[in-house]
mmCIF file of C-alpha atoms and ligand atoms in Angstrom:
data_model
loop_
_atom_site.group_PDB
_atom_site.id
_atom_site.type_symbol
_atom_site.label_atom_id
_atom_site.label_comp_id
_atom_site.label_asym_id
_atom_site.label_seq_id
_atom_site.Cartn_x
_atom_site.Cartn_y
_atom_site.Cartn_z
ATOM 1 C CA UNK A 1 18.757 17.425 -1.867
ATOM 2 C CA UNK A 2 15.831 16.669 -0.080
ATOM 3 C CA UNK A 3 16.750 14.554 2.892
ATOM 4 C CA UNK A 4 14.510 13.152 6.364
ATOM 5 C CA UNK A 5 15.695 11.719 9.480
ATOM 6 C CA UNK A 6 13.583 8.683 10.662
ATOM 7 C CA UNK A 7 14.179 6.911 13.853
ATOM 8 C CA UNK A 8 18.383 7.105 14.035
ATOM 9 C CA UNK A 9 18.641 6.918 10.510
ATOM 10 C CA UNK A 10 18.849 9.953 7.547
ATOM 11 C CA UNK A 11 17.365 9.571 4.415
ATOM 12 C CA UNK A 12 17.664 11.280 0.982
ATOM 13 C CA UNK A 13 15.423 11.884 -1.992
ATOM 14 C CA UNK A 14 16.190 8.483 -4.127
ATOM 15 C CA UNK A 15 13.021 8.420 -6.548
ATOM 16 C CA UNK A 16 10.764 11.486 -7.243
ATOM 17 C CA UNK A 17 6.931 11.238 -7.011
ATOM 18 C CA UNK A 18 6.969 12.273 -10.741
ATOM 19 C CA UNK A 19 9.669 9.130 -12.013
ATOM 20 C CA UNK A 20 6.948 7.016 -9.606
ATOM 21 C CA UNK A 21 4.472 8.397 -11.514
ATOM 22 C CA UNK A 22 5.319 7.314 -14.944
ATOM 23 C CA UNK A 23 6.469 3.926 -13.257
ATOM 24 C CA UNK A 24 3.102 3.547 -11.902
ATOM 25 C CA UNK A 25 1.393 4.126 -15.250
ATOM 26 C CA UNK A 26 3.712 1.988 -17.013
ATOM 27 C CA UNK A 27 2.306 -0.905 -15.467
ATOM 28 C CA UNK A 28 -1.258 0.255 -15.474
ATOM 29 C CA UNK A 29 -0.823 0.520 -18.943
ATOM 30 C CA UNK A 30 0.355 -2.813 -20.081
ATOM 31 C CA UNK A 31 -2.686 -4.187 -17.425
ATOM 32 C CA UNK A 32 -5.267 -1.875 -18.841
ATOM 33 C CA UNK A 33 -4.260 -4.140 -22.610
ATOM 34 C CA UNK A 34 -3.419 -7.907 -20.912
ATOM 35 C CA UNK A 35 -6.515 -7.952 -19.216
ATOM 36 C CA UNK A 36 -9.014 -6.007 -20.995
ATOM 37 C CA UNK A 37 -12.712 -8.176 -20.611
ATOM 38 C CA UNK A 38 -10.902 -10.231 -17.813
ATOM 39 C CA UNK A 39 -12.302 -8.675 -14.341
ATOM 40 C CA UNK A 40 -9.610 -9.349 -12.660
ATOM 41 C CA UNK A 41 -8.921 -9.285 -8.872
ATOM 42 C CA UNK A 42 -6.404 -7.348 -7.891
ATOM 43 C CA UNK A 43 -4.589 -8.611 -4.186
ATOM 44 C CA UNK A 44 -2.783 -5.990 -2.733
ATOM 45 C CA UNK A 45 -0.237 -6.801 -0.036
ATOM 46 C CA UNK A 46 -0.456 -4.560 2.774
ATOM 47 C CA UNK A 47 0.781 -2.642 4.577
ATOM 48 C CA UNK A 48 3.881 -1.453 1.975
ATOM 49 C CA UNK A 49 1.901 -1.673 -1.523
ATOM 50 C CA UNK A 50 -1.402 0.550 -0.503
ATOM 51 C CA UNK A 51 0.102 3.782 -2.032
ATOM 52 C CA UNK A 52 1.403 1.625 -5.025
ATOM 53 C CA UNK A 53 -1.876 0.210 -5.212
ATOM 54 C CA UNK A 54 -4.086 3.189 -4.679
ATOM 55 C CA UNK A 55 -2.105 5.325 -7.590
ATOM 56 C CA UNK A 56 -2.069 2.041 -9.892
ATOM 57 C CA UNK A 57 -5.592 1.608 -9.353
ATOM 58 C CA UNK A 58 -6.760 4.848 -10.394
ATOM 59 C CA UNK A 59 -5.149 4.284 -13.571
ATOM 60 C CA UNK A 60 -6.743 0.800 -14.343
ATOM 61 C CA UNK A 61 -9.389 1.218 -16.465
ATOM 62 C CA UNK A 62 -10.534 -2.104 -17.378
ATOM 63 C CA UNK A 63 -13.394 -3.347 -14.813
ATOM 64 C CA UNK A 64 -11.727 -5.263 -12.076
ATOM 65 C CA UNK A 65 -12.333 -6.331 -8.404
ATOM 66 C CA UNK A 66 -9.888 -5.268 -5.427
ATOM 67 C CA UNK A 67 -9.395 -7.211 -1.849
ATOM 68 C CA UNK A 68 -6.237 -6.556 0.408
ATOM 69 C CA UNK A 69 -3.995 -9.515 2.091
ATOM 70 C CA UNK A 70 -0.895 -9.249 4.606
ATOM 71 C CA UNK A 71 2.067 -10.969 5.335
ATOM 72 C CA UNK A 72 5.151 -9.476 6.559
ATOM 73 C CA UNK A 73 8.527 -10.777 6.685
ATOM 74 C CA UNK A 74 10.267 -7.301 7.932
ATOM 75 C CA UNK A 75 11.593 -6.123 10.659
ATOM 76 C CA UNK A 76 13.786 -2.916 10.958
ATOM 77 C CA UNK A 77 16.266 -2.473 7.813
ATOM 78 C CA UNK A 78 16.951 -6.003 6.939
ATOM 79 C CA UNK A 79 14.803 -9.159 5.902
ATOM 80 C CA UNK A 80 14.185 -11.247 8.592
ATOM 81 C CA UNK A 81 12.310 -14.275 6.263
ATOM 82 C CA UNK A 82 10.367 -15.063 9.195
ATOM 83 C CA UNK A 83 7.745 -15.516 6.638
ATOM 84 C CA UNK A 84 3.803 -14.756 8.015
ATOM 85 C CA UNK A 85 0.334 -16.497 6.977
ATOM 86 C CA UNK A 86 -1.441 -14.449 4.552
ATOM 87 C CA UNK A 87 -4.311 -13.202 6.007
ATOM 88 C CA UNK A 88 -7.377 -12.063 5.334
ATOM 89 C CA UNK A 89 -8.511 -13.627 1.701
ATOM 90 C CA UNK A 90 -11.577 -14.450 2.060
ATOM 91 C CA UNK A 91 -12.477 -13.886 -1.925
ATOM 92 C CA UNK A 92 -13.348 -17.759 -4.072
ATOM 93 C CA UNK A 93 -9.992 -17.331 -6.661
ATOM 94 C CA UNK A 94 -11.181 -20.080 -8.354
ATOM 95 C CA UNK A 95 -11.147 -19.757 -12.031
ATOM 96 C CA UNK A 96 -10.279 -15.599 -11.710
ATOM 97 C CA UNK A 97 -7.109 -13.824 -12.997
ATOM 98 C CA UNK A 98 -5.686 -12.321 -9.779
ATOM 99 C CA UNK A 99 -2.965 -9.923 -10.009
ATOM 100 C CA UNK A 100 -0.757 -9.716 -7.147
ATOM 101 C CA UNK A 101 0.052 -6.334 -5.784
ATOM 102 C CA UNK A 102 3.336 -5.572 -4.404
ATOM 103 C CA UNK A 103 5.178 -2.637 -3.512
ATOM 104 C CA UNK A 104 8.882 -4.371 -3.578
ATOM 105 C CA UNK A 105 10.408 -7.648 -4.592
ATOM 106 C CA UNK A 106 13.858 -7.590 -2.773
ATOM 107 C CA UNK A 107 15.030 -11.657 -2.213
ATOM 108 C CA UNK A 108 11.718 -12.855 -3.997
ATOM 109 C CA UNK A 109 11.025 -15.120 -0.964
ATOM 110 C CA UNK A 110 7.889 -12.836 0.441
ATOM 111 C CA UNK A 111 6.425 -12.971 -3.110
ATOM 112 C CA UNK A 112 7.469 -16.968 -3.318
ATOM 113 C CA UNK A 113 5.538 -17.746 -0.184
ATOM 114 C CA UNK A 114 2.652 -15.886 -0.699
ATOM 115 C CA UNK A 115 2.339 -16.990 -4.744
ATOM 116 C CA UNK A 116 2.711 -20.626 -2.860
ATOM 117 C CA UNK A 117 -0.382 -20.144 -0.660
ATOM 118 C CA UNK A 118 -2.480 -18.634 -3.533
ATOM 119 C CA UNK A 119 -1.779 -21.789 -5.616
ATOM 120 C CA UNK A 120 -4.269 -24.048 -4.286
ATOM 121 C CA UNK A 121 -7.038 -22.334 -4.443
ATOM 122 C CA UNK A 122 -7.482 -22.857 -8.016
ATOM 123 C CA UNK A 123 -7.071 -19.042 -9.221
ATOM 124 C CA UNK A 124 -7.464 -19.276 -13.402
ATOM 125 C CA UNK A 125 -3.975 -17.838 -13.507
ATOM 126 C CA UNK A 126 -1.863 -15.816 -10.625
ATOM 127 C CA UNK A 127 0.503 -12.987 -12.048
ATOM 128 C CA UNK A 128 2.489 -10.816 -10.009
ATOM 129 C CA UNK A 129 2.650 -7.058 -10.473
ATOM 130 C CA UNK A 130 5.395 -4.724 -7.777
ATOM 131 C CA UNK A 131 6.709 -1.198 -8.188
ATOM 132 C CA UNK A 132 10.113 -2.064 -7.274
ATOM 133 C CA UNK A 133 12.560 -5.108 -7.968
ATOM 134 C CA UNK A 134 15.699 -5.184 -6.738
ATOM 135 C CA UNK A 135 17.527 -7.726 -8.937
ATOM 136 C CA UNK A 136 21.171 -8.120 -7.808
ATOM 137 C CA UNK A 137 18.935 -9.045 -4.376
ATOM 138 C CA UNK A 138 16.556 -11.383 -6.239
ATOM 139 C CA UNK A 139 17.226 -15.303 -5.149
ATOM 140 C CA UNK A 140 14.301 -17.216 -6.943
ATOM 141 C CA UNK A 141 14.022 -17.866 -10.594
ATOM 142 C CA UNK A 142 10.298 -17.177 -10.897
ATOM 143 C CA UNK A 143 8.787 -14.388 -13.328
ATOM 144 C CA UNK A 144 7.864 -11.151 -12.309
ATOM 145 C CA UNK A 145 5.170 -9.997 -14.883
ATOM 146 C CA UNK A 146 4.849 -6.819 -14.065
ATOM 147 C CA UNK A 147 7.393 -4.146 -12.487
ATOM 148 C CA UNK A 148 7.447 -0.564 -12.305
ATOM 149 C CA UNK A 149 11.529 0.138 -11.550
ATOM 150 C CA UNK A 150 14.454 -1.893 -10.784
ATOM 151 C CA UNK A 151 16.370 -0.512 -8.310
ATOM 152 C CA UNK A 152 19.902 -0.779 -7.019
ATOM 153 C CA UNK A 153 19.950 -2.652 -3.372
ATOM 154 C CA UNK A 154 20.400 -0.538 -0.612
ATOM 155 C CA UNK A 155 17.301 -0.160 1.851
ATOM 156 C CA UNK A 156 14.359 2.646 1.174
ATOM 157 C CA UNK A 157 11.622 4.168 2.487
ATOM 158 C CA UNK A 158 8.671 6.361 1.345
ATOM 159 C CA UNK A 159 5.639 6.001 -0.679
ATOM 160 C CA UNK A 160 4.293 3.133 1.331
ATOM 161 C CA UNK A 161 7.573 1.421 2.546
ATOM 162 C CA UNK A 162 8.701 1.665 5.970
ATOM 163 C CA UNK A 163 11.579 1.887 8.476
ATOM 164 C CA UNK A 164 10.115 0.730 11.670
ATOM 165 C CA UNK A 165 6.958 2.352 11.305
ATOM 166 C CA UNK A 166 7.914 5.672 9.668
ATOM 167 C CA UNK A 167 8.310 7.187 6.410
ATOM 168 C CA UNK A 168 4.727 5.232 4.564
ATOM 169 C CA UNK A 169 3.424 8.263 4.151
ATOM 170 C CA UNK A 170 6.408 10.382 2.168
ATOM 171 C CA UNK A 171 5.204 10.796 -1.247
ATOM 172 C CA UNK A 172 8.965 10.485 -2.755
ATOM 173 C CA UNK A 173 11.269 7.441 -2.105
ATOM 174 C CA UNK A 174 14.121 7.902 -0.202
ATOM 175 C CA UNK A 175 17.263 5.993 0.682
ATOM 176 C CA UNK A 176 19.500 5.607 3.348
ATOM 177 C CA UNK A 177 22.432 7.370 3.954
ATOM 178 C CA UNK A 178 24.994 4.912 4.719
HETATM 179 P P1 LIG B 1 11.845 -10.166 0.128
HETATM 180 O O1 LIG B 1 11.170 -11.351 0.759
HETATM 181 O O2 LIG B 1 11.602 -10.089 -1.377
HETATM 182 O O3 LIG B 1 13.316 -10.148 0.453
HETATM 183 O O4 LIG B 1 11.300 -8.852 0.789
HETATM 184 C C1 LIG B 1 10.058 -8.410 0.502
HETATM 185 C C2 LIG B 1 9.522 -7.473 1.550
HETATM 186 O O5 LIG B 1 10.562 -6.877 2.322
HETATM 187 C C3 LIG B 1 8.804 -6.334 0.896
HETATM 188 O O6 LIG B 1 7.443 -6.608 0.728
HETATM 189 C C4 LIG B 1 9.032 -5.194 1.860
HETATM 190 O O7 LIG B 1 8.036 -5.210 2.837
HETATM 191 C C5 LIG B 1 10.348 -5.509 2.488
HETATM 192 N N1 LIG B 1 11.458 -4.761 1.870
HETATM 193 C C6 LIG B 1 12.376 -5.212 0.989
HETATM 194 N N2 LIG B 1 13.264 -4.273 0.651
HETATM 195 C C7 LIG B 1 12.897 -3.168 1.351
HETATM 196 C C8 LIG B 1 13.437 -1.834 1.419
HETATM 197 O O8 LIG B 1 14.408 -1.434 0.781
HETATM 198 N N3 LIG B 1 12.768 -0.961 2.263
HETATM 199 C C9 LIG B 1 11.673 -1.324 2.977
HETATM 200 N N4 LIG B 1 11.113 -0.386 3.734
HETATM 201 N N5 LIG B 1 11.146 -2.567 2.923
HETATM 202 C C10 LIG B 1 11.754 -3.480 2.117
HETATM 203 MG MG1 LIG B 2 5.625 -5.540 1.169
#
């Protein structure tokens, strides 16, 4: 079993870059149908989703338009919900089909807040597309449109997610070892 120390904490293999893989083109699939002659713009939440994004993207094959935002709520292995401003959007949503890019919902509030800030700007409709869910974790009662794998809760790390810094760039997904 592959395994990785990061900071004080060890890791091991969780989710192989191949079961990402089909996960990933699940949901480029189902896009590639729902919004075929739609151009629309894909936000991408960084820093966690830019792997997500970057794989999903390259599988999208619809014409569509791609801008990055950030917010962060996370601090070391638990949620804080010391929720950010979103920042930098400086595309006109109004009347577009934006697709929100996530890499994990894990309480839903991040994805609330952020879906809250989008919602006056007039966007023509505002779904929300994340490789992970974690659903025994999930709080809110709003739909998530698109999601790659639901996962068990328990905190992770790899392709794009983070423990203090480390681990974005691990091209498997990893969990802790309690
Ligand atoms: P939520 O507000 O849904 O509880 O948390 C959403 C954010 O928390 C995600 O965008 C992600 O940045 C972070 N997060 C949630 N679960 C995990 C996890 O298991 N590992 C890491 N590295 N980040 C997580
Ligand atoms: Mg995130």
């Amino acid at each position: 079993m592959k395994e990785v120390q990061l900071h004080d904490r060890h890791f091991s293999v969780s989710i192989g870059a191949d079961e990402i893989d089909k996960a990933v083109q699940k949901v480029a699939d189902k896009i590639n149908i729902d919004y075929e002659g739609k151009n629309p713009l894909f936000l991408v939440v960084l820093n966690g989703a830019f792997i997500f994004a970057s794989d999903l993207l390259k599988k999208v094959t619809i014409n569509c338009e791609i801008s990055f935002v950030k917010l962060s709520s996370y601090s070391g292995t638990e949620s804080t919900h010391i929720v950010r401003e979103l920042i930098g959007l400086d595309e006109i949503l109004t009347d577009r089909y934006v697709i929100v890019v996530e890499d994990i919902i894990d309480t839903g509030i991040t994805m609330e807040n952020t879906i809250q800030k989008l919602k006056h700007l007039q966007a023509a409709d505002v779904k929300i597309a994340t490789l992970l869910f974690k659903p025994k974790s999930f709080r809110k009662n709003y739909n998530i449109d698109y999601i790659g794998m639901e996962i068990p809760n328990g905190f992770i790390v790899g392709y794009g997610l983070d423990y203090d810094g480390l681990g974005r760039n691990l091209p498997d997904i990893y969990k802790v070892i309690e």
